[in-house]
PDB file of N, CA and C in Angstrom:
ATOM      1  N   UNK A1011     188.342  36.439 -34.981  1.00 39.00           N
ATOM      2  CA  UNK A1011     187.287  37.530 -35.653  1.00 39.00           C
ATOM      3  C   UNK A1011     187.873  39.238 -36.024  1.00 39.00           C
ATOM      4  N   UNK A1012     187.186  39.756 -37.213  1.00 44.00           N
ATOM      5  CA  UNK A1012     187.507  40.889 -37.353  1.00 44.00           C
ATOM      6  C   UNK A1012     186.441  41.934 -37.463  1.00 44.00           C
ATOM      7  N   UNK A1013     186.612  43.284 -36.819  1.00 44.00           N
ATOM      8  CA  UNK A1013     185.587  44.325 -36.807  1.00 44.00           C
ATOM      9  C   UNK A1013     185.542  44.878 -38.095  1.00 44.00           C
ATOM     10  N   UNK A1014     184.298  44.669 -38.974  1.00 46.00           N
ATOM     11  CA  UNK A1014     184.408  45.125 -40.341  1.00 46.00           C
ATOM     12  C   UNK A1014     183.813  46.808 -39.613  1.00 46.00           C
ATOM     13  N   UNK A1015     184.945  47.704 -40.143  1.00 46.00           N
ATOM     14  CA  UNK A1015     184.551  49.326 -39.824  1.00 46.00           C
ATOM     15  C   UNK A1015     183.696  49.974 -40.911  1.00 46.00           C
ATOM     16  N   UNK A1016     182.884  50.454 -40.658  1.00 44.00           N
ATOM     17  CA  UNK A1016     181.974  51.815 -41.429  1.00 44.00           C
ATOM     18  C   UNK A1016     182.891  52.874 -41.859  1.00 44.00           C
ATOM     19  N   UNK A1017     183.980  52.881 -41.169  1.00 48.00           N
ATOM     20  CA  UNK A1017     185.003  54.338 -41.524  1.00 48.00           C
ATOM     21  C   UNK A1017     185.573  54.282 -42.645  1.00 48.00           C
ATOM     22  N   UNK A1018     185.211  52.924 -43.401  1.00 54.00           N
ATOM     23  CA  UNK A1018     185.712  52.698 -44.444  1.00 54.00           C
ATOM     24  C   UNK A1018     184.924  53.436 -45.602  1.00 54.00           C
ATOM     25  N   UNK A1019     183.629  53.585 -45.268  1.00 55.00           N
ATOM     26  CA  UNK A1019     182.705  54.902 -45.809  1.00 55.00           C
ATOM     27  C   UNK A1019     183.390  56.351 -46.022  1.00 55.00           C
ATOM     28  N   UNK A1020     184.279  56.483 -45.025  1.00 52.00           N
ATOM     29  CA  UNK A1020     184.742  58.072 -44.991  1.00 52.00           C
ATOM     30  C   UNK A1020     185.717  57.713 -45.924  1.00 52.00           C
ATOM     31  N   UNK A1021     186.516  56.976 -46.320  1.00 51.00           N
ATOM     32  CA  UNK A1021     187.728  56.674 -46.952  1.00 51.00           C
ATOM     33  C   UNK A1021     187.322  57.033 -48.323  1.00 51.00           C
ATOM     34  N   UNK A1022     186.216  56.457 -48.658  1.00 54.00           N
ATOM     35  CA  UNK A1022     185.509  56.242 -50.177  1.00 54.00           C
ATOM     36  C   UNK A1022     184.966  57.487 -50.194  1.00 54.00           C
ATOM     37  N   UNK A1023     184.449  57.977 -49.683  1.00 54.00           N
ATOM     38  CA  UNK A1023     183.447  59.337 -49.961  1.00 54.00           C
ATOM     39  C   UNK A1023     184.907  60.331 -50.084  1.00 54.00           C
ATOM     40  N   UNK A1024     185.799  60.389 -49.418  1.00 52.00           N
ATOM     41  CA  UNK A1024     186.860  61.366 -49.411  1.00 52.00           C
ATOM     42  C   UNK A1024     187.297  61.077 -50.727  1.00 52.00           C
ATOM     43  N   UNK A1025     187.518  60.095 -51.202  1.00 53.00           N
ATOM     44  CA  UNK A1025     187.757  59.586 -52.722  1.00 53.00           C
ATOM     45  C   UNK A1025     186.824  60.252 -54.059  1.00 53.00           C
ATOM     46  N   UNK A1026     185.642  59.852 -53.625  1.00 55.00           N
ATOM     47  CA  UNK A1026     184.970  60.184 -54.729  1.00 55.00           C
ATOM     48  C   UNK A1026     184.091  61.387 -54.170  1.00 55.00           C
ATOM     49  N   UNK A1027     184.418  62.509 -55.290  1.00 48.00           N
ATOM     50  CA  UNK A1027     183.906  64.144 -55.183  1.00 48.00           C
ATOM     51  C   UNK A1027     182.422  63.734 -55.776  1.00 48.00           C
ATOM     52  N   UNK A1028     181.642  64.371 -54.833  1.00 50.00           N
ATOM     53  CA  UNK A1028     180.173  64.624 -55.808  1.00 50.00           C
ATOM     54  C   UNK A1028     179.235  63.242 -55.352  1.00 50.00           C
ATOM     55  N   UNK A1029     179.577  62.059 -54.839  1.00 49.00           N
ATOM     56  CA  UNK A1029     178.908  60.973 -54.604  1.00 49.00           C
ATOM     57  C   UNK A1029     177.596  61.370 -53.725  1.00 49.00           C
ATOM     58  N   UNK A1030     176.847  60.744 -53.443  1.00 47.00           N
ATOM     59  CA  UNK A1030     175.908  60.680 -52.348  1.00 47.00           C
ATOM     60  C   UNK A1030     176.367  60.020 -51.102  1.00 47.00           C
ATOM     61  N   UNK A1031     176.249  60.153 -49.939  1.00 48.00           N
ATOM     62  CA  UNK A1031     176.603  59.821 -48.930  1.00 48.00           C
ATOM     63  C   UNK A1031     176.506  57.505 -48.720  1.00 48.00           C
ATOM     64  N   UNK A1032     177.630  57.387 -48.548  1.00 49.00           N
ATOM     65  CA  UNK A1032     177.758  55.791 -48.697  1.00 49.00           C
ATOM     66  C   UNK A1032     178.007  55.092 -47.355  1.00 49.00           C
ATOM     67  N   UNK A1033     177.901  55.716 -46.510  1.00 52.00           N
ATOM     68  CA  UNK A1033     177.655  55.171 -45.263  1.00 52.00           C
ATOM     69  C   UNK A1033     177.126  54.834 -44.702  1.00 52.00           C
ATOM     70  N   UNK A1034     176.944  53.548 -43.930  1.00 50.00           N
ATOM     71  CA  UNK A1034     176.096  52.910 -43.452  1.00 50.00           C
ATOM     72  C   UNK A1034     175.426  53.653 -42.610  1.00 50.00           C
ATOM     73  N   UNK A1035     173.816  53.022 -42.204  1.00 52.00           N
ATOM     74  CA  UNK A1035     172.915  53.752 -41.239  1.00 52.00           C
ATOM     75  C   UNK A1035     173.141  52.847 -39.806  1.00 52.00           C
ATOM     76  N   UNK A1036     173.559  51.724 -40.052  1.00 55.00           N
ATOM     77  CA  UNK A1036     173.550  50.736 -38.986  1.00 55.00           C
ATOM     78  C   UNK A1036     174.956  50.582 -39.050  1.00 55.00           C
ATOM     79  N   UNK A1037     175.336  49.946 -37.460  1.00 53.00           N
ATOM     80  CA  UNK A1037     177.014  49.295 -37.719  1.00 53.00           C
ATOM     81  C   UNK A1037     177.045  48.385 -38.374  1.00 53.00           C
ATOM     82  N   UNK A1038     178.245  47.596 -38.788  1.00 63.00           N
ATOM     83  CA  UNK A1038     178.567  46.698 -39.500  1.00 63.00           C
ATOM     84  C   UNK A1038     179.085  45.681 -38.406  1.00 63.00           C
ATOM     85  N   UNK A1039     178.262  44.387 -37.994  1.00 64.00           N
ATOM     86  CA  UNK A1039     178.827  43.404 -37.729  1.00 64.00           C
ATOM     87  C   UNK A1039     180.052  42.645 -37.803  1.00 64.00           C
ATOM     88  N   UNK A1040     180.526  42.145 -36.554  1.00 76.00           N
ATOM     89  CA  UNK A1040     181.852  41.317 -36.818  1.00 76.00           C
ATOM     90  C   UNK A1040     181.681  39.983 -37.420  1.00 76.00           C
ATOM     91  N   UNK A1041     182.454  39.808 -38.571  1.00 86.00           N
ATOM     92  CA  UNK A1041     182.217  38.582 -39.150  1.00 86.00           C
ATOM     93  C   UNK A1041     183.428  37.798 -38.966  1.00 86.00           C
ATOM     94  N   UNK A1042     183.399  36.648 -39.275  1.00 86.00           N
ATOM     95  CA  UNK A1042     184.627  35.756 -39.162  1.00 86.00           C
ATOM     96  C   UNK A1042     185.352  35.436 -40.037  1.00 86.00           C
ATOM     97  N   UNK A1043     186.889  35.748 -40.018  1.00 91.00           N
ATOM     98  CA  UNK A1043     187.325  35.655 -41.539  1.00 91.00           C
ATOM     99  C   UNK A1043     187.521  34.559 -41.959  1.00 91.00           C
ATOM    100  N   UNK A1044     187.548  34.638 -43.632  1.00 93.00           N
ATOM    101  CA  UNK A1044     187.584  33.498 -44.364  1.00 93.00           C
ATOM    102  C   UNK A1044     188.990  33.177 -44.751  1.00 93.00           C
ATOM    103  N   UNK A1045     189.794  32.069 -45.078  1.00 94.00           N
ATOM    104  CA  UNK A1045     190.973  31.695 -44.959  1.00 94.00           C
ATOM    105  C   UNK A1045     190.955  30.879 -46.762  1.00 94.00           C
ATOM    106  N   UNK A1046     190.041  30.585 -47.272  1.00 92.00           N
ATOM    107  CA  UNK A1046     189.637  29.820 -48.204  1.00 92.00           C
ATOM    108  C   UNK A1046     189.467  28.535 -48.095  1.00 92.00           C
ATOM    109  N   UNK A1047     189.365  27.973 -46.609  1.00 93.00           N
ATOM    110  CA  UNK A1047     188.861  26.644 -46.773  1.00 93.00           C
ATOM    111  C   UNK A1047     187.385  26.311 -47.297  1.00 93.00           C
ATOM    112  N   UNK A1048     187.175  25.803 -48.158  1.00 90.00           N
ATOM    113  CA  UNK A1048     185.874  25.193 -49.129  1.00 90.00           C
ATOM    114  C   UNK A1048     184.973  24.974 -48.041  1.00 90.00           C
ATOM    115  N   UNK A1049     185.411  24.168 -46.535  1.00 93.00           N
ATOM    116  CA  UNK A1049     184.361  23.613 -46.074  1.00 93.00           C
ATOM    117  C   UNK A1049     183.923  24.245 -44.912  1.00 93.00           C
ATOM    118  N   UNK A1050     183.792  25.584 -44.897  1.00 92.00           N
ATOM    119  CA  UNK A1050     183.737  26.626 -44.210  1.00 92.00           C
ATOM    120  C   UNK A1050     182.619  27.946 -44.864  1.00 92.00           C
ATOM    121  N   UNK A1051     183.235  27.964 -46.396  1.00 91.00           N
ATOM    122  CA  UNK A1051     183.005  29.056 -47.306  1.00 91.00           C
ATOM    123  C   UNK A1051     181.436  29.200 -46.784  1.00 91.00           C
ATOM    124  N   UNK A1052     180.501  28.397 -46.733  1.00 92.00           N
ATOM    125  CA  UNK A1052     179.284  28.057 -46.711  1.00 92.00           C
ATOM    126  C   UNK A1052     178.475  29.179 -45.432  1.00 92.00           C
ATOM    127  N   UNK A1053     179.289  29.194 -43.908  1.00 92.00           N
ATOM    128  CA  UNK A1053     179.255  29.727 -43.202  1.00 92.00           C
ATOM    129  C   UNK A1053     179.701  31.175 -42.983  1.00 92.00           C
ATOM    130  N   UNK A1054     180.896  31.374 -43.908  1.00 92.00           N
ATOM    131  CA  UNK A1054     181.351  32.480 -44.071  1.00 92.00           C
ATOM    132  C   UNK A1054     180.443  33.767 -45.172  1.00 92.00           C
ATOM    133  N   UNK A1055     179.799  32.846 -45.937  1.00 92.00           N
ATOM    134  CA  UNK A1055     178.950  33.419 -47.413  1.00 92.00           C
ATOM    135  C   UNK A1055     177.519  33.912 -46.519  1.00 92.00           C
ATOM    136  N   UNK A1056     176.957  33.345 -45.746  1.00 93.00           N
ATOM    137  CA  UNK A1056     175.598  33.228 -44.906  1.00 93.00           C
ATOM    138  C   UNK A1056     176.358  34.613 -44.304  1.00 93.00           C
ATOM    139  N   UNK A1057     176.982  34.636 -43.345  1.00 92.00           N
ATOM    140  CA  UNK A1057     177.475  35.740 -42.184  1.00 92.00           C
ATOM    141  C   UNK A1057     177.343  36.998 -43.739  1.00 92.00           C
ATOM    142  N   UNK A1058     178.271  37.353 -44.213  1.00 92.00           N
ATOM    143  CA  UNK A1058     178.397  38.025 -45.028  1.00 92.00           C
ATOM    144  C   UNK A1058     176.833  38.591 -45.750  1.00 92.00           C
ATOM    145  N   UNK A1059     176.485  37.638 -46.366  1.00 91.00           N
ATOM    146  CA  UNK A1059     175.307  38.227 -46.672  1.00 91.00           C
ATOM    147  C   UNK A1059     174.670  38.480 -46.034  1.00 91.00           C
ATOM    148  N   UNK A1060     174.337  37.984 -44.558  1.00 90.00           N
ATOM    149  CA  UNK A1060     172.847  38.717 -43.529  1.00 90.00           C
ATOM    150  C   UNK A1060     173.404  39.998 -43.077  1.00 90.00           C
ATOM    151  N   UNK A1061     174.909  40.351 -43.169  1.00 88.00           N
ATOM    152  CA  UNK A1061     175.495  41.501 -42.484  1.00 88.00           C
ATOM    153  C   UNK A1061     176.002  42.771 -42.723  1.00 88.00           C
ATOM    154  N   UNK A1062     176.299  42.282 -44.621  1.00 90.00           N
ATOM    155  CA  UNK A1062     177.097  43.129 -45.284  1.00 90.00           C
ATOM    156  C   UNK A1062     176.124  43.131 -46.983  1.00 90.00           C
ATOM    157  N   UNK A1063     176.120  41.900 -47.216  1.00 89.00           N
ATOM    158  CA  UNK A1063     175.844  41.870 -48.534  1.00 89.00           C
ATOM    159  C   UNK A1063     173.900  42.284 -49.278  1.00 89.00           C
ATOM    160  N   UNK A1064     173.555  42.025 -48.518  1.00 91.00           N
ATOM    161  CA  UNK A1064     171.790  42.121 -48.240  1.00 91.00           C
ATOM    162  C   UNK A1064     171.408  43.787 -47.615  1.00 91.00           C
ATOM    163  N   UNK A1065     172.181  44.433 -46.992  1.00 89.00           N
ATOM    164  CA  UNK A1065     172.006  45.866 -46.356  1.00 89.00           C
ATOM    165  C   UNK A1065     172.190  46.763 -48.089  1.00 89.00           C
ATOM    166  N   UNK A1066     171.011  47.692 -47.757  1.00 89.00           N
ATOM    167  CA  UNK A1066     170.901  48.698 -49.042  1.00 89.00           C
ATOM    168  C   UNK A1066     171.266  49.729 -48.412  1.00 89.00           C
ATOM    169  N   UNK A1067     171.901  50.381 -47.188  1.00 88.00           N
ATOM    170  CA  UNK A1067     172.342  51.463 -46.750  1.00 88.00           C
ATOM    171  C   UNK A1067     173.963  51.257 -46.898  1.00 88.00           C
ATOM    172  N   UNK A1068     174.390  50.111 -47.482  1.00 88.00           N
ATOM    173  CA  UNK A1068     175.841  49.907 -47.869  1.00 88.00           C
ATOM    174  C   UNK A1068     176.128  50.362 -49.270  1.00 88.00           C
ATOM    175  N   UNK A1069     177.157  51.174 -49.704  1.00 91.00           N
ATOM    176  CA  UNK A1069     177.329  51.156 -51.122  1.00 91.00           C
ATOM    177  C   UNK A1069     178.283  49.864 -51.449  1.00 91.00           C
ATOM    178  N   UNK A1070     178.285  49.403 -52.852  1.00 91.00           N
ATOM    179  CA  UNK A1070     178.874  47.961 -52.890  1.00 91.00           C
ATOM    180  C   UNK A1070     180.312  48.499 -52.992  1.00 91.00           C
ATOM    181  N   UNK A1071     180.621  49.532 -53.320  1.00 91.00           N
ATOM    182  CA  UNK A1071     182.423  49.763 -53.150  1.00 91.00           C
ATOM    183  C   UNK A1071     182.546  49.788 -51.050  1.00 91.00           C
ATOM    184  N   UNK A1072     181.971  50.185 -50.596  1.00 91.00           N
ATOM    185  CA  UNK A1072     182.079  49.559 -48.949  1.00 91.00           C
ATOM    186  C   UNK A1072     181.760  48.257 -48.362  1.00 91.00           C
ATOM    187  N   UNK A1073     180.762  47.377 -49.391  1.00 91.00           N
ATOM    188  CA  UNK A1073     180.780  45.968 -49.102  1.00 91.00           C
ATOM    189  C   UNK A1073     182.093  45.289 -49.900  1.00 91.00           C
ATOM    190  N   UNK A1074     182.780  45.905 -50.637  1.00 92.00           N
ATOM    191  CA  UNK A1074     183.668  45.176 -51.280  1.00 92.00           C
ATOM    192  C   UNK A1074     184.911  45.561 -50.121  1.00 92.00           C
ATOM    193  N   UNK A1075     185.071  46.871 -49.472  1.00 91.00           N
ATOM    194  CA  UNK A1075     186.065  46.894 -49.084  1.00 91.00           C
ATOM    195  C   UNK A1075     185.966  46.324 -47.760  1.00 91.00           C
ATOM    196  N   UNK A1076     184.299  45.970 -47.261  1.00 90.00           N
ATOM    197  CA  UNK A1076     184.359  45.222 -45.854  1.00 90.00           C
ATOM    198  C   UNK A1076     184.632  43.530 -46.491  1.00 90.00           C
ATOM    199  N   UNK A1077     184.366  43.085 -47.541  1.00 92.00           N
ATOM    200  CA  UNK A1077     184.430  42.001 -47.976  1.00 92.00           C
ATOM    201  C   UNK A1077     185.940  41.625 -48.223  1.00 92.00           C
ATOM    202  N   UNK A1078     186.528  42.132 -48.205  1.00 92.00           N
ATOM    203  CA  UNK A1078     188.258  42.367 -48.759  1.00 92.00           C
ATOM    204  C   UNK A1078     189.032  42.628 -46.637  1.00 92.00           C
ATOM    205  N   UNK A1079     188.368  43.152 -46.258  1.00 91.00           N
ATOM    206  CA  UNK A1079     188.778  42.843 -44.518  1.00 91.00           C
ATOM    207  C   UNK A1079     188.752  41.620 -43.684  1.00 91.00           C
ATOM    208  N   UNK A1080     187.501  40.466 -44.531  1.00 92.00           N
ATOM    209  CA  UNK A1080     187.326  39.755 -43.570  1.00 92.00           C
ATOM    210  C   UNK A1080     188.075  38.244 -44.543  1.00 92.00           C
ATOM    211  N   UNK A1081     189.036  38.827 -45.560  1.00 94.00           N
ATOM    212  CA  UNK A1081     189.388  37.523 -45.917  1.00 94.00           C
ATOM    213  C   UNK A1081     191.007  37.408 -45.678  1.00 94.00           C
ATOM    214  N   UNK A1082     191.450  36.084 -46.304  1.00 94.00           N
ATOM    215  CA  UNK A1082     192.930  36.041 -45.352  1.00 94.00           C
ATOM    216  C   UNK A1082     193.864  35.026 -46.278  1.00 94.00           C
ATOM    217  N   UNK A1083     194.854  34.962 -46.555  1.00 94.00           N
ATOM    218  CA  UNK A1083     194.963  33.362 -47.190  1.00 94.00           C
ATOM    219  C   UNK A1083     195.030  33.721 -48.500  1.00 94.00           C
ATOM    220  N   UNK A1084     194.346  32.239 -49.265  1.00 93.00           N
ATOM    221  CA  UNK A1084     194.300  31.840 -50.263  1.00 93.00           C
ATOM    222  C   UNK A1084     192.677  32.887 -50.603  1.00 93.00           C
ATOM    223  N   UNK A1085     192.082  32.764 -49.998  1.00 94.00           N
ATOM    224  CA  UNK A1085     190.704  33.482 -50.349  1.00 94.00           C
ATOM    225  C   UNK A1085     190.996  35.162 -50.465  1.00 94.00           C
ATOM    226  N   UNK A1086     192.087  35.610 -50.358  1.00 94.00           N
ATOM    227  CA  UNK A1086     192.046  36.828 -50.214  1.00 94.00           C
ATOM    228  C   UNK A1086     193.259  37.013 -51.680  1.00 94.00           C
ATOM    229  N   UNK A1087     193.745  36.486 -52.059  1.00 94.00           N
ATOM    230  CA  UNK A1087     194.739  36.495 -53.438  1.00 94.00           C
ATOM    231  C   UNK A1087     194.109  36.689 -54.348  1.00 94.00           C
ATOM    232  N   UNK A1088     193.240  36.415 -54.573  1.00 93.00           N
ATOM    233  CA  UNK A1088     192.849  36.791 -55.766  1.00 93.00           C
ATOM    234  C   UNK A1088     191.880  37.803 -56.092  1.00 93.00           C
ATOM    235  N   UNK A1089     191.777  38.543 -55.115  1.00 92.00           N
ATOM    236  CA  UNK A1089     190.685  39.628 -55.196  1.00 92.00           C
ATOM    237  C   UNK A1089     191.347  40.961 -54.722  1.00 92.00           C
ATOM    238  N   UNK A1090     192.637  40.477 -54.310  1.00 88.00           N
ATOM    239  CA  UNK A1090     193.384  41.888 -53.115  1.00 88.00           C
ATOM    240  C   UNK A1090     193.692  42.764 -54.197  1.00 88.00           C
ATOM    241  N   UNK A1091     193.860  42.221 -55.632  1.00 90.00           N
ATOM    242  CA  UNK A1091     194.309  43.408 -56.570  1.00 90.00           C
ATOM    243  C   UNK A1091     193.399  44.285 -57.279  1.00 90.00           C
ATOM    244  N   UNK A1092     191.809  44.132 -56.655  1.00 93.00           N
ATOM    245  CA  UNK A1092     191.036  44.360 -57.872  1.00 93.00           C
ATOM    246  C   UNK A1092     191.028  45.736 -57.154  1.00 93.00           C
ATOM    247  N   UNK A1093     190.813  46.807 -57.664  1.00 94.00           N
ATOM    248  CA  UNK A1093     190.539  48.363 -57.144  1.00 94.00           C
ATOM    249  C   UNK A1093     189.176  48.477 -56.917  1.00 94.00           C
ATOM    250  N   UNK A1094     189.052  49.293 -55.748  1.00 91.00           N
ATOM    251  CA  UNK A1094     187.912  49.502 -54.954  1.00 91.00           C
ATOM    252  C   UNK A1094     187.028  50.576 -55.601  1.00 91.00           C
ATOM    253  N   UNK A1095     185.924  49.550 -56.375  1.00 90.00           N
ATOM    254  CA  UNK A1095     184.927  50.145 -57.086  1.00 90.00           C
ATOM    255  C   UNK A1095     183.705  49.552 -56.622  1.00 90.00           C
ATOM    256  N   UNK A1096     182.825  50.016 -57.141  1.00 87.00           N
ATOM    257  CA  UNK A1096     181.394  49.086 -56.630  1.00 87.00           C
ATOM    258  C   UNK A1096     180.924  48.341 -57.580  1.00 87.00           C
ATOM    259  N   UNK A1097     181.524  48.069 -59.144  1.00 89.00           N
ATOM    260  CA  UNK A1097     181.669  46.981 -59.720  1.00 89.00           C
ATOM    261  C   UNK A1097     182.735  45.639 -59.157  1.00 89.00           C
ATOM    262  N   UNK A1098     183.597  46.540 -58.778  1.00 90.00           N
ATOM    263  CA  UNK A1098     184.265  44.962 -58.424  1.00 90.00           C
ATOM    264  C   UNK A1098     183.686  44.094 -57.004  1.00 90.00           C
ATOM    265  N   UNK A1099     182.783  44.690 -56.873  1.00 88.00           N
ATOM    266  CA  UNK A1099     181.919  43.973 -55.405  1.00 88.00           C
ATOM    267  C   UNK A1099     181.522  42.909 -56.057  1.00 88.00           C
ATOM    268  N   UNK A1100     180.977  42.527 -56.871  1.00 89.00           N
ATOM    269  CA  UNK A1100     180.303  41.410 -57.445  1.00 89.00           C
ATOM    270  C   UNK A1100     181.370  40.864 -58.410  1.00 89.00           C
ATOM    271  N   UNK A1101     182.431  41.282 -58.670  1.00 92.00           N
ATOM    272  CA  UNK A1101     183.173  40.374 -59.434  1.00 92.00           C
ATOM    273  C   UNK A1101     183.617  39.970 -58.265  1.00 92.00           C
ATOM    274  N   UNK A1102     184.459  40.297 -57.206  1.00 91.00           N
ATOM    275  CA  UNK A1102     185.170  39.531 -56.541  1.00 91.00           C
ATOM    276  C   UNK A1102     184.091  38.347 -55.487  1.00 91.00           C
ATOM    277  N   UNK A1103     182.866  38.754 -55.747  1.00 88.00           N
ATOM    278  CA  UNK A1103     181.841  37.683 -55.200  1.00 88.00           C
ATOM    279  C   UNK A1103     181.729  36.278 -55.991  1.00 88.00           C
ATOM    280  N   UNK A1104     181.941  36.794 -57.317  1.00 90.00           N
ATOM    281  CA  UNK A1104     181.971  35.756 -58.397  1.00 90.00           C
ATOM    282  C   UNK A1104     183.638  34.656 -58.321  1.00 90.00           C
ATOM    283  N   UNK A1105     184.228  35.746 -57.760  1.00 91.00           N
ATOM    284  CA  UNK A1105     185.462  34.869 -58.181  1.00 91.00           C
ATOM    285  C   UNK A1105     185.577  33.980 -56.735  1.00 91.00           C
ATOM    286  N   UNK A1106     185.108  34.536 -55.440  1.00 87.00           N
ATOM    287  CA  UNK A1106     185.268  33.709 -54.545  1.00 87.00           C
ATOM    288  C   UNK A1106     184.192  32.341 -54.255  1.00 87.00           C
ATOM    289  N   UNK A1107     183.100  32.619 -54.977  1.00 84.00           N
ATOM    290  CA  UNK A1107     182.257  31.544 -55.300  1.00 84.00           C
ATOM    291  C   UNK A1107     182.581  30.336 -56.092  1.00 84.00           C
ATOM    292  N   UNK A1108     183.704  30.640 -56.659  1.00 81.00           N
ATOM    293  CA  UNK A1108     184.020  29.614 -58.168  1.00 81.00           C
ATOM    294  C   UNK A1108     184.679  28.304 -57.044  1.00 81.00           C
TER     295      UNK A1108
END
């Protein structure tokens, strides 16, 4: 299990001058890593949706960082080269769901 850290918000905020605060108002919980095992995808995605994806207090760029941090192996490879942007959160989600 990997703790997804809200401190990623500080990194993004430092990189995006002039952006409104994108730090979560509540801590992000621990989500089990997903390594690409298709039998475990639904469990992973339910956890990720519940604790990160559905939260309106987390910017999409932070959601993307959170997603990358809980992926490993075959699941991480297709998305790790994507730049950290708000648009790439949904792109990474679509790649994983394929």
